Amino acid sequence: MGFGLLTYTTVRTSARPCDPMPNILFCDDGNPARAGSRRAPAEATLAVSLGMPSMEPEVWRKDVRRAKERIGAGQILLVGVVGTPVPDGGAEALVEDYARCARWAVEAGANIVEVHLACPNPAAGLTSMVCEDLDLSARIVEAVRRAAGGHPTIAKLGTCESPRRLHELASTLAPWVDGFILVDGLQRRVVSRAGAPAFPGPGRELARVVGADTHETCRRHVEELLAWRKAGAWDKVVLAAGGITTTERARRMLGVGADAVMVATAALLDPGLAVRFRQARVSSA
C-alpha cells in the first residue's frame, strides 16, 4: 500500500486487555473534545480510549517475527514498547520493564525500537505523561538503548507546555536516542453531546484525540523541534505525526524538514493515502 515505515505498536512484557467498548469515537467538527458523527477521512478526528492493551508476549513476539519475514525490500519495521508498572515497584521497576520489552522486540525482529513516552506516568496519575518527567524519560531511553544492543532507538513524544520545555526534553534524551516521533495525539476530557463522559468507567476520564483537528497543534511542535535542530542543538531524525490526513499535509511536513511522515488515523480510514502520495511524487517528477 505504499508505506515504507511500518510500526507494530504497542507491546508490553505482560498481557493487558483492552478497555470496554466504546473505544473509538468520531469527534464533532471543530470541537475535538466532543463526540460526534462520522466525517470524511481527510476531516476525521477520533477520540481513542483503548487502555494501551497488549497480547501475551509469546503471541506478539511470534507475530513480529512473521511481520518481519513478510515486509518488502526498502521497508523498515518499528516496534513500539512501553513499560508496565509493577505494584510497589517504583520508577526503577518501570525502567527495567521498558528495557526488557525493548530487548524482546529486537529479538523478535524490530529494525527500530520506538519508546512510547507519551503515556500516563504511573507515579503522577492519569493527567501526566512519562515524557513530562525529564529524569524518568532519560533513565528509560538510556536503559532501552542499552537493551536494544545497537539497534536505533526513537522516542515517541506527546505535547509539551512550551517550546522551551520541548527543547529541554529533546536535549535531555538526545544522547540516548537516534530521533523523535511527535506528536502522539492530544490528551482531552471527551464528552458526549449530552455532556456526559464519552467513555464510561473509572480511569477513562482522559482520552487521546487524534486526526485532522489535531494537526495545527502537532505541526507547531514538529516545526519547533526542527528549528532547534537547525540551530545546532543536536542532530537527530525527526518523524512528523499528528493529524496528517492528506497528501498535502504530508508534503508540507516533509517540506519544512521532517525526515519522514507517520500516519495512523489516515491509515485506518484512508489506506490508499500512501499510494496517492507516491503517485503524485512520480507525476510531479
PDB file of C-alpha atoms in Angstrom:
ATOM      1  CA  MET A   1       0.000   0.000   0.000  1.00  0.00           C
ATOM      2  CA  GLY A   2       2.972   2.321  -0.409  1.00  0.00           C
ATOM      3  CA  PHE A   3       4.084   2.635   3.208  1.00  0.00           C
ATOM      4  CA  GLY A   4       7.803   2.429   3.929  1.00  0.00           C
ATOM      5  CA  LEU A   5       7.933   2.664   7.737  1.00  0.00           C
ATOM      6  CA  LEU A   6       5.708   0.099   9.409  1.00  0.00           C
ATOM      7  CA  THR A   7       5.035   0.371  13.131  1.00  0.00           C
ATOM      8  CA  TYR A   8       3.991  -2.573  15.281  1.00  0.00           C
ATOM      9  CA  THR A   9       2.733  -0.911  18.429  1.00  0.00           C
ATOM     10  CA  THR A  10       2.393  -1.010  21.385  1.00  0.00           C
ATOM     11  CA  VAL A  11       3.613  -4.124  23.183  1.00  0.00           C
ATOM     12  CA  ARG A  12       4.265  -4.989  26.806  1.00  0.00           C
ATOM     13  CA  THR A  13       6.068  -7.671  28.792  1.00  0.00           C
ATOM     14  CA  SER A  14       2.713  -8.963  30.026  1.00  0.00           C
ATOM     15  CA  ALA A  15      -0.765  -9.182  28.549  1.00  0.00           C
ATOM     16  CA  ARG A  16      -3.216  -6.368  29.152  1.00  0.00           C
ATOM     17  CA  PRO A  17      -6.835  -6.435  27.967  1.00  0.00           C
ATOM     18  CA  CYS A  18      -8.472  -3.638  26.040  1.00  0.00           C
ATOM     19  CA  ASP A  19     -10.807  -1.272  27.878  1.00  0.00           C
ATOM     20  CA  PRO A  20     -14.532  -1.985  27.453  1.00  0.00           C
ATOM     21  CA  MET A  21     -16.318  -0.627  24.404  1.00  0.00           C
ATOM     22  CA  PRO A  22     -16.731   2.019  23.155  1.00  0.00           C
ATOM     23  CA  ASN A  23     -13.045   2.548  22.384  1.00  0.00           C
ATOM     24  CA  ILE A  24     -13.034   4.832  19.341  1.00  0.00           C
ATOM     25  CA  LEU A  25     -15.489   7.662  18.615  1.00  0.00           C
ATOM     26  CA  PHE A  26     -15.662  10.325  15.940  1.00  0.00           C
ATOM     27  CA  CYS A  27     -15.430  13.879  17.253  1.00  0.00           C
ATOM     28  CA  ASP A  28     -17.512  16.905  16.302  1.00  0.00           C
ATOM     29  CA  ASP A  29     -16.269  19.171  13.554  1.00  0.00           C
ATOM     30  CA  GLY A  30     -14.328  21.981  15.226  1.00  0.00           C
ATOM     31  CA  ASN A  31     -14.626  20.506  18.709  1.00  0.00           C
ATOM     32  CA  PRO A  32     -12.285  17.532  19.186  1.00  0.00           C
ATOM     33  CA  ALA A  33     -13.341  17.204  22.834  1.00  0.00           C
ATOM     34  CA  ARG A  34     -16.950  16.310  21.985  1.00  0.00           C
ATOM     35  CA  ALA A  35     -18.130  13.050  20.470  1.00  0.00           C
ATOM     36  CA  GLY A  36     -19.912  13.483  17.155  1.00  0.00           C
ATOM     37  CA  SER A  37     -20.725  11.743  13.893  1.00  0.00           C
ATOM     38  CA  ARG A  38     -18.649  10.175  11.149  1.00  0.00           C
ATOM     39  CA  ARG A  39     -16.734  12.518   8.850  1.00  0.00           C
ATOM     40  CA  ALA A  40     -14.784  12.163   5.614  1.00  0.00           C
ATOM     41  CA  PRO A  41     -11.300  10.604   6.091  1.00  0.00           C
ATOM     42  CA  ALA A  42      -9.429  13.855   5.385  1.00  0.00           C
ATOM     43  CA  GLU A  43     -11.519  15.672   8.010  1.00  0.00           C
ATOM     44  CA  ALA A  44     -11.933  12.903  10.575  1.00  0.00           C
ATOM     45  CA  THR A  45     -10.919  13.365  14.202  1.00  0.00           C
ATOM     46  CA  LEU A  46     -11.152  10.467  16.623  1.00  0.00           C
ATOM     47  CA  ALA A  47     -11.226  10.089  20.382  1.00  0.00           C
ATOM     48  CA  VAL A  48      -9.433   6.899  21.413  1.00  0.00           C
ATOM     49  CA  SER A  49      -9.659   5.058  24.746  1.00  0.00           C
ATOM     50  CA  LEU A  50      -8.141   1.592  24.458  1.00  0.00           C
ATOM     51  CA  GLY A  51      -6.138   1.325  27.665  1.00  0.00           C
ATOM     52  CA  MET A  52      -2.907   0.523  25.784  1.00  0.00           C
ATOM     53  CA  PRO A  53      -3.646  -3.215  25.532  1.00  0.00           C
ATOM     54  CA  SER A  54      -1.101  -5.858  24.601  1.00  0.00           C
ATOM     55  CA  MET A  55      -1.196  -9.501  23.645  1.00  0.00           C
ATOM     56  CA  GLU A  56       0.738 -12.129  25.571  1.00  0.00           C
ATOM     57  CA  PRO A  57       4.471 -11.685  24.891  1.00  0.00           C
ATOM     58  CA  GLU A  58       4.799 -15.080  23.199  1.00  0.00           C
ATOM     59  CA  VAL A  59       1.958 -14.089  20.841  1.00  0.00           C
ATOM     60  CA  TRP A  60       3.242 -10.674  19.797  1.00  0.00           C
ATOM     61  CA  ARG A  61       6.853 -11.849  19.545  1.00  0.00           C
ATOM     62  CA  LYS A  62       5.786 -14.552  17.099  1.00  0.00           C
ATOM     63  CA  ASP A  63       3.648 -12.026  15.225  1.00  0.00           C
ATOM     64  CA  VAL A  64       6.522  -9.528  14.952  1.00  0.00           C
ATOM     65  CA  ARG A  65       8.736 -12.265  13.504  1.00  0.00           C
ATOM     66  CA  ARG A  66       6.028 -13.042  10.961  1.00  0.00           C
ATOM     67  CA  ALA A  67       5.724  -9.358  10.056  1.00  0.00           C
ATOM     68  CA  LYS A  68       9.491  -9.010   9.655  1.00  0.00           C
ATOM     69  CA  GLU A  69       9.590 -12.008   7.307  1.00  0.00           C
ATOM     70  CA  ARG A  70       6.904 -10.538   5.068  1.00  0.00           C
ATOM     71  CA  ILE A  71       7.867  -6.892   4.676  1.00  0.00           C
ATOM     72  CA  GLY A  72       9.264  -5.863   1.311  1.00  0.00           C
ATOM     73  CA  ALA A  73      12.602  -4.509   0.180  1.00  0.00           C
ATOM     74  CA  GLY A  74      13.206  -0.998   1.460  1.00  0.00           C
ATOM     75  CA  GLN A  75      10.606  -1.287   4.211  1.00  0.00           C
ATOM     76  CA  ILE A  76      11.522  -0.836   7.870  1.00  0.00           C
ATOM     77  CA  LEU A  77       9.783  -2.367  10.875  1.00  0.00           C
ATOM     78  CA  LEU A  78       9.455  -0.329  14.053  1.00  0.00           C
ATOM     79  CA  VAL A  79       8.135  -1.930  17.225  1.00  0.00           C
ATOM     80  CA  GLY A  80       6.668   0.292  19.907  1.00  0.00           C
ATOM     81  CA  VAL A  81       7.418  -0.634  23.511  1.00  0.00           C
ATOM     82  CA  VAL A  82       6.024   0.602  26.794  1.00  0.00           C
ATOM     83  CA  GLY A  83       6.730  -0.258  30.395  1.00  0.00           C
ATOM     84  CA  THR A  84       4.119  -1.814  32.644  1.00  0.00           C
ATOM     85  CA  PRO A  85       4.039  -0.597  36.261  1.00  0.00           C
ATOM     86  CA  VAL A  86       4.695  -3.162  38.938  1.00  0.00           C
ATOM     87  CA  PRO A  87       2.756  -2.745  42.221  1.00  0.00           C
ATOM     88  CA  ASP A  88       5.102  -1.103  44.738  1.00  0.00           C
ATOM     89  CA  GLY A  89       7.892  -1.415  42.157  1.00  0.00           C
ATOM     90  CA  GLY A  90       8.611   2.271  41.721  1.00  0.00           C
ATOM     91  CA  ALA A  91      10.443   4.006  38.907  1.00  0.00           C
ATOM     92  CA  GLU A  92      13.330   1.544  38.751  1.00  0.00           C
ATOM     93  CA  ALA A  93      10.995  -1.375  38.082  1.00  0.00           C
ATOM     94  CA  LEU A  94       9.275   0.609  35.321  1.00  0.00           C
ATOM     95  CA  VAL A  95      12.619   1.427  33.700  1.00  0.00           C
ATOM     96  CA  GLU A  96      13.667  -2.224  33.816  1.00  0.00           C
ATOM     97  CA  ASP A  97      10.370  -3.291  32.267  1.00  0.00           C
ATOM     98  CA  TYR A  98      10.796  -0.858  29.367  1.00  0.00           C
ATOM     99  CA  ALA A  99      14.265  -2.286  28.760  1.00  0.00           C
ATOM    100  CA  ARG A 100      13.061  -5.888  28.922  1.00  0.00           C
ATOM    101  CA  CYS A 101      10.301  -5.141  26.414  1.00  0.00           C
ATOM    102  CA  ALA A 102      12.783  -3.469  24.067  1.00  0.00           C
ATOM    103  CA  ARG A 103      15.131  -6.454  24.216  1.00  0.00           C
ATOM    104  CA  TRP A 104      12.279  -8.807  23.334  1.00  0.00           C
ATOM    105  CA  ALA A 105      11.226  -6.557  20.453  1.00  0.00           C
ATOM    106  CA  VAL A 106      14.729  -6.613  18.986  1.00  0.00           C
ATOM    107  CA  GLU A 107      14.970 -10.375  19.399  1.00  0.00           C
ATOM    108  CA  ALA A 108      11.661 -10.699  17.539  1.00  0.00           C
ATOM    109  CA  GLY A 109      12.970  -8.710  14.580  1.00  0.00           C
ATOM    110  CA  ALA A 110      12.445  -4.989  15.138  1.00  0.00           C
ATOM    111  CA  ASN A 111      14.673  -2.805  12.971  1.00  0.00           C
ATOM    112  CA  ILE A 112      13.956   0.187  15.208  1.00  0.00           C
ATOM    113  CA  VAL A 113      12.675   0.415  18.778  1.00  0.00           C
ATOM    114  CA  GLU A 114      10.026   3.069  19.349  1.00  0.00           C
ATOM    115  CA  VAL A 115       9.984   4.070  23.033  1.00  0.00           C
ATOM    116  CA  HIS A 116       6.487   5.202  23.974  1.00  0.00           C
ATOM    117  CA  LEU A 117       6.858   8.115  26.382  1.00  0.00           C
ATOM    118  CA  ALA A 118       3.530   9.820  25.585  1.00  0.00           C
ATOM    119  CA  CYS A 119       1.685   7.554  28.008  1.00  0.00           C
ATOM    120  CA  PRO A 120       0.447   8.055  31.583  1.00  0.00           C
ATOM    121  CA  ASN A 121       3.144   8.316  34.213  1.00  0.00           C
ATOM    122  CA  PRO A 122       2.138   5.795  36.912  1.00  0.00           C
ATOM    123  CA  ALA A 123       3.894   7.862  39.554  1.00  0.00           C
ATOM    124  CA  ALA A 124       1.993  11.048  38.719  1.00  0.00           C
ATOM    125  CA  GLY A 125      -1.558   9.917  37.958  1.00  0.00           C
ATOM    126  CA  LEU A 126      -3.536   9.854  34.728  1.00  0.00           C
ATOM    127  CA  THR A 127      -3.085  13.537  33.916  1.00  0.00           C
ATOM    128  CA  SER A 128       0.693  13.453  33.434  1.00  0.00           C
ATOM    129  CA  MET A 129       2.713  11.708  30.725  1.00  0.00           C
ATOM    130  CA  VAL A 130       6.050   9.966  31.175  1.00  0.00           C
ATOM    131  CA  CYS A 131       7.680  12.437  28.771  1.00  0.00           C
ATOM    132  CA  GLU A 132       6.789  15.295  31.145  1.00  0.00           C
ATOM    133  CA  ASP A 133       9.225  13.805  33.677  1.00  0.00           C
ATOM    134  CA  LEU A 134      12.630  14.522  32.147  1.00  0.00           C
ATOM    135  CA  ASP A 135      14.624  12.457  34.622  1.00  0.00           C
ATOM    136  CA  LEU A 136      12.407   9.385  34.267  1.00  0.00           C
ATOM    137  CA  SER A 137      12.338   9.701  30.477  1.00  0.00           C
ATOM    138  CA  ALA A 138      16.119   9.885  30.326  1.00  0.00           C
ATOM    139  CA  ARG A 139      16.517   6.824  32.538  1.00  0.00           C
ATOM    140  CA  ILE A 140      14.082   4.901  30.334  1.00  0.00           C
ATOM    141  CA  VAL A 141      15.696   5.727  26.992  1.00  0.00           C
ATOM    142  CA  GLU A 142      19.177   5.049  28.365  1.00  0.00           C
ATOM    143  CA  ALA A 143      18.089   1.610  29.591  1.00  0.00           C
ATOM    144  CA  VAL A 144      16.273   0.873  26.329  1.00  0.00           C
ATOM    145  CA  ARG A 145      19.270   1.931  24.267  1.00  0.00           C
ATOM    146  CA  ARG A 146      21.497  -0.466  26.169  1.00  0.00           C
ATOM    147  CA  ALA A 147      18.946  -3.283  25.923  1.00  0.00           C
ATOM    148  CA  ALA A 148      18.446  -2.713  22.187  1.00  0.00           C
ATOM    149  CA  GLY A 149      22.040  -3.737  21.515  1.00  0.00           C
ATOM    150  CA  GLY A 150      22.879  -1.100  18.935  1.00  0.00           C
ATOM    151  CA  HIS A 151      19.513  -1.013  17.176  1.00  0.00           C
ATOM    152  CA  PRO A 152      18.236   2.519  16.500  1.00  0.00           C
ATOM    153  CA  THR A 153      16.012   3.918  19.230  1.00  0.00           C
ATOM    154  CA  ILE A 154      13.290   6.520  18.635  1.00  0.00           C
ATOM    155  CA  ALA A 155      11.442   8.399  21.395  1.00  0.00           C
ATOM    156  CA  LYS A 156       7.694   8.872  20.918  1.00  0.00           C
ATOM    157  CA  LEU A 157       6.624  12.194  22.430  1.00  0.00           C
ATOM    158  CA  GLY A 158       3.400  13.946  23.364  1.00  0.00           C
ATOM    159  CA  THR A 159       2.677  17.655  23.610  1.00  0.00           C
ATOM    160  CA  CYS A 160       4.785  19.997  25.740  1.00  0.00           C
ATOM    161  CA  GLU A 161       3.646  23.094  27.598  1.00  0.00           C
ATOM    162  CA  SER A 162       6.092  25.369  25.760  1.00  0.00           C
ATOM    163  CA  PRO A 163       8.787  25.348  23.037  1.00  0.00           C
ATOM    164  CA  ARG A 164      11.424  25.707  25.752  1.00  0.00           C
ATOM    165  CA  ARG A 165      10.127  22.626  27.539  1.00  0.00           C
ATOM    166  CA  LEU A 166      10.171  20.666  24.277  1.00  0.00           C
ATOM    167  CA  HIS A 167      13.777  21.744  23.735  1.00  0.00           C
ATOM    168  CA  GLU A 168      14.721  20.650  27.267  1.00  0.00           C
ATOM    169  CA  LEU A 169      13.065  17.266  26.742  1.00  0.00           C
ATOM    170  CA  ALA A 170      14.711  16.614  23.390  1.00  0.00           C
ATOM    171  CA  SER A 171      18.116  17.776  24.625  1.00  0.00           C
ATOM    172  CA  THR A 172      17.840  15.534  27.686  1.00  0.00           C
ATOM    173  CA  LEU A 173      17.016  12.475  25.566  1.00  0.00           C
ATOM    174  CA  ALA A 174      19.341  13.228  22.636  1.00  0.00           C
ATOM    175  CA  PRO A 175      22.415  11.377  23.998  1.00  0.00           C
ATOM    176  CA  TRP A 176      20.455   8.112  24.047  1.00  0.00           C
ATOM    177  CA  VAL A 177      18.166   8.248  21.005  1.00  0.00           C
ATOM    178  CA  ASP A 178      18.508   8.408  17.243  1.00  0.00           C
ATOM    179  CA  GLY A 179      15.421  10.515  16.770  1.00  0.00           C
ATOM    180  CA  PHE A 180      11.933  11.554  17.794  1.00  0.00           C
ATOM    181  CA  ILE A 181       8.370  10.850  16.699  1.00  0.00           C
ATOM    182  CA  LEU A 182       5.847  13.544  17.557  1.00  0.00           C
ATOM    183  CA  VAL A 183       3.065  14.209  18.319  1.00  0.00           C
ATOM    184  CA  ASP A 184       1.164  11.206  19.675  1.00  0.00           C
ATOM    185  CA  GLY A 185      -2.225  12.896  19.862  1.00  0.00           C
ATOM    186  CA  LEU A 186      -3.731  15.296  22.391  1.00  0.00           C
ATOM    187  CA  GLN A 187      -4.972  14.318  25.843  1.00  0.00           C
ATOM    188  CA  ARG A 188      -8.531  15.599  26.337  1.00  0.00           C
ATOM    189  CA  ARG A 189     -11.586  15.078  28.507  1.00  0.00           C
ATOM    190  CA  VAL A 190     -14.057  13.960  25.856  1.00  0.00           C
ATOM    191  CA  VAL A 191     -17.789  14.269  26.453  1.00  0.00           C
ATOM    192  CA  SER A 192     -20.901  13.189  24.602  1.00  0.00           C
ATOM    193  CA  ARG A 193     -23.291  15.691  23.059  1.00  0.00           C
ATOM    194  CA  ALA A 194     -25.292  15.472  26.263  1.00  0.00           C
ATOM    195  CA  GLY A 195     -22.241  16.441  28.315  1.00  0.00           C
ATOM    196  CA  ALA A 196     -21.590  13.045  29.902  1.00  0.00           C
ATOM    197  CA  PRO A 197     -18.174  11.309  29.739  1.00  0.00           C
ATOM    198  CA  ALA A 198     -17.826   9.784  26.283  1.00  0.00           C
ATOM    199  CA  PHE A 199     -16.007   6.737  27.656  1.00  0.00           C
ATOM    200  CA  PRO A 200     -17.732   5.429  30.793  1.00  0.00           C
ATOM    201  CA  GLY A 201     -15.815   3.768  33.582  1.00  0.00           C
ATOM    202  CA  PRO A 202     -13.079   4.657  36.096  1.00  0.00           C
ATOM    203  CA  GLY A 203      -9.729   5.802  34.761  1.00  0.00           C
ATOM    204  CA  ARG A 204     -11.136   6.819  31.365  1.00  0.00           C
ATOM    205  CA  GLU A 205     -11.716  10.499  32.044  1.00  0.00           C
ATOM    206  CA  LEU A 206      -8.964  11.411  29.583  1.00  0.00           C
ATOM    207  CA  ALA A 207      -8.847  10.112  26.022  1.00  0.00           C
ATOM    208  CA  ARG A 208      -6.316  10.518  23.230  1.00  0.00           C
ATOM    209  CA  VAL A 209      -7.649  12.717  20.436  1.00  0.00           C
ATOM    210  CA  VAL A 210      -6.104  12.094  17.017  1.00  0.00           C
ATOM    211  CA  GLY A 211      -6.785  13.042  13.430  1.00  0.00           C
ATOM    212  CA  ALA A 212      -7.460  16.144  11.368  1.00  0.00           C
ATOM    213  CA  ASP A 213      -8.319  18.692  14.079  1.00  0.00           C
ATOM    214  CA  THR A 214      -5.088  17.999  15.971  1.00  0.00           C
ATOM    215  CA  HIS A 215      -2.821  18.876  13.062  1.00  0.00           C
ATOM    216  CA  GLU A 216      -2.132  22.526  13.816  1.00  0.00           C
ATOM    217  CA  THR A 217      -1.008  21.805  17.373  1.00  0.00           C
ATOM    218  CA  CYS A 218       1.071  18.830  16.269  1.00  0.00           C
ATOM    219  CA  ARG A 219       2.562  20.740  13.338  1.00  0.00           C
ATOM    220  CA  ARG A 220       3.776  23.528  15.623  1.00  0.00           C
ATOM    221  CA  HIS A 221       5.513  21.008  17.866  1.00  0.00           C
ATOM    222  CA  VAL A 222       7.274  19.395  14.904  1.00  0.00           C
ATOM    223  CA  GLU A 223       8.373  22.738  13.472  1.00  0.00           C
ATOM    224  CA  GLU A 224       9.647  23.881  16.868  1.00  0.00           C
ATOM    225  CA  LEU A 225      11.743  20.741  17.189  1.00  0.00           C
ATOM    226  CA  LEU A 226      13.069  21.189  13.653  1.00  0.00           C
ATOM    227  CA  ALA A 227      14.027  24.781  14.484  1.00  0.00           C
ATOM    228  CA  TRP A 228      16.078  23.608  17.466  1.00  0.00           C
ATOM    229  CA  ARG A 229      17.787  21.017  15.262  1.00  0.00           C
ATOM    230  CA  LYS A 230      18.579  23.648  12.622  1.00  0.00           C
ATOM    231  CA  ALA A 231      20.061  25.829  15.365  1.00  0.00           C
ATOM    232  CA  GLY A 232      22.512  23.026  16.135  1.00  0.00           C
ATOM    233  CA  ALA A 233      21.088  21.772  19.433  1.00  0.00           C
ATOM    234  CA  TRP A 234      21.540  18.158  18.257  1.00  0.00           C
ATOM    235  CA  ASP A 235      21.408  16.196  15.031  1.00  0.00           C
ATOM    236  CA  LYS A 236      18.602  13.638  15.314  1.00  0.00           C
ATOM    237  CA  VAL A 237      15.943  12.276  12.995  1.00  0.00           C
ATOM    238  CA  VAL A 238      12.527  13.933  13.328  1.00  0.00           C
ATOM    239  CA  LEU A 239       9.478  11.932  12.261  1.00  0.00           C
ATOM    240  CA  ALA A 240       6.325  14.034  11.950  1.00  0.00           C
ATOM    241  CA  ALA A 241       2.974  12.701  13.150  1.00  0.00           C
ATOM    242  CA  GLY A 242      -0.360  14.087  14.205  1.00  0.00           C
ATOM    243  CA  GLY A 243      -3.352  14.867  12.020  1.00  0.00           C
ATOM    244  CA  ILE A 244      -1.584  14.212   8.722  1.00  0.00           C
ATOM    245  CA  THR A 245      -4.731  13.105   6.912  1.00  0.00           C
ATOM    246  CA  THR A 246      -3.976  14.401   3.400  1.00  0.00           C
ATOM    247  CA  THR A 247      -1.128  14.143   0.904  1.00  0.00           C
ATOM    248  CA  GLU A 248      -0.827  17.935   1.035  1.00  0.00           C
ATOM    249  CA  ARG A 249      -0.145  17.877   4.756  1.00  0.00           C
ATOM    250  CA  ALA A 250       2.392  15.095   4.292  1.00  0.00           C
ATOM    251  CA  ARG A 251       4.244  17.096   1.639  1.00  0.00           C
ATOM    252  CA  ARG A 252       4.203  20.196   3.819  1.00  0.00           C
ATOM    253  CA  MET A 253       5.759  18.406   6.779  1.00  0.00           C
ATOM    254  CA  LEU A 254       8.490  16.951   4.589  1.00  0.00           C
ATOM    255  CA  GLY A 255       8.979  20.383   3.049  1.00  0.00           C
ATOM    256  CA  VAL A 256       9.725  22.008   6.411  1.00  0.00           C
ATOM    257  CA  GLY A 257      12.395  19.419   7.163  1.00  0.00           C
ATOM    258  CA  ALA A 258      10.811  16.324   8.717  1.00  0.00           C
ATOM    259  CA  ASP A 259      12.759  13.195   7.767  1.00  0.00           C
ATOM    260  CA  ALA A 260       9.583  11.125   7.374  1.00  0.00           C
ATOM    261  CA  VAL A 261       5.847  11.331   7.930  1.00  0.00           C
ATOM    262  CA  MET A 262       3.957   8.850  10.105  1.00  0.00           C
ATOM    263  CA  VAL A 263       0.205   8.299   9.917  1.00  0.00           C
ATOM    264  CA  ALA A 264      -2.244   6.258  11.979  1.00  0.00           C
ATOM    265  CA  THR A 265      -5.756   7.701  11.669  1.00  0.00           C
ATOM    266  CA  ALA A 266      -5.216   8.176   7.936  1.00  0.00           C
ATOM    267  CA  ALA A 267      -4.042   4.581   7.502  1.00  0.00           C
ATOM    268  CA  LEU A 268      -7.156   3.388   9.321  1.00  0.00           C
ATOM    269  CA  LEU A 269      -9.694   5.467   7.400  1.00  0.00           C
ATOM    270  CA  ASP A 270      -7.883   6.091   4.107  1.00  0.00           C
ATOM    271  CA  PRO A 271      -5.477   3.188   3.430  1.00  0.00           C
ATOM    272  CA  GLY A 272      -4.764   4.441  -0.098  1.00  0.00           C
ATOM    273  CA  LEU A 273      -3.132   7.654   1.153  1.00  0.00           C
ATOM    274  CA  ALA A 274       0.477   6.487   0.721  1.00  0.00           C
ATOM    275  CA  VAL A 275      -0.207   5.155  -2.785  1.00  0.00           C
ATOM    276  CA  ARG A 276      -1.638   8.523  -3.861  1.00  0.00           C
ATOM    277  CA  PHE A 277       1.271  10.338  -2.234  1.00  0.00           C
ATOM    278  CA  ARG A 278       3.822   8.305  -4.167  1.00  0.00           C
ATOM    279  CA  GLN A 279       1.884   8.577  -7.434  1.00  0.00           C
ATOM    280  CA  ALA A 280       1.763  12.345  -7.072  1.00  0.00           C
ATOM    281  CA  ARG A 281       5.530  12.500  -6.487  1.00  0.00           C
ATOM    282  CA  VAL A 282       6.169  10.410  -9.610  1.00  0.00           C
ATOM    283  CA  SER A 283       3.822  12.595 -11.682  1.00  0.00           C
ATOM    284  CA  SER A 284       5.478  15.823 -10.492  1.00  0.00           C
ATOM    285  CA  ALA A 285       8.935  14.425 -11.238  1.00  0.00           C
TER     286      ALA A 285
END
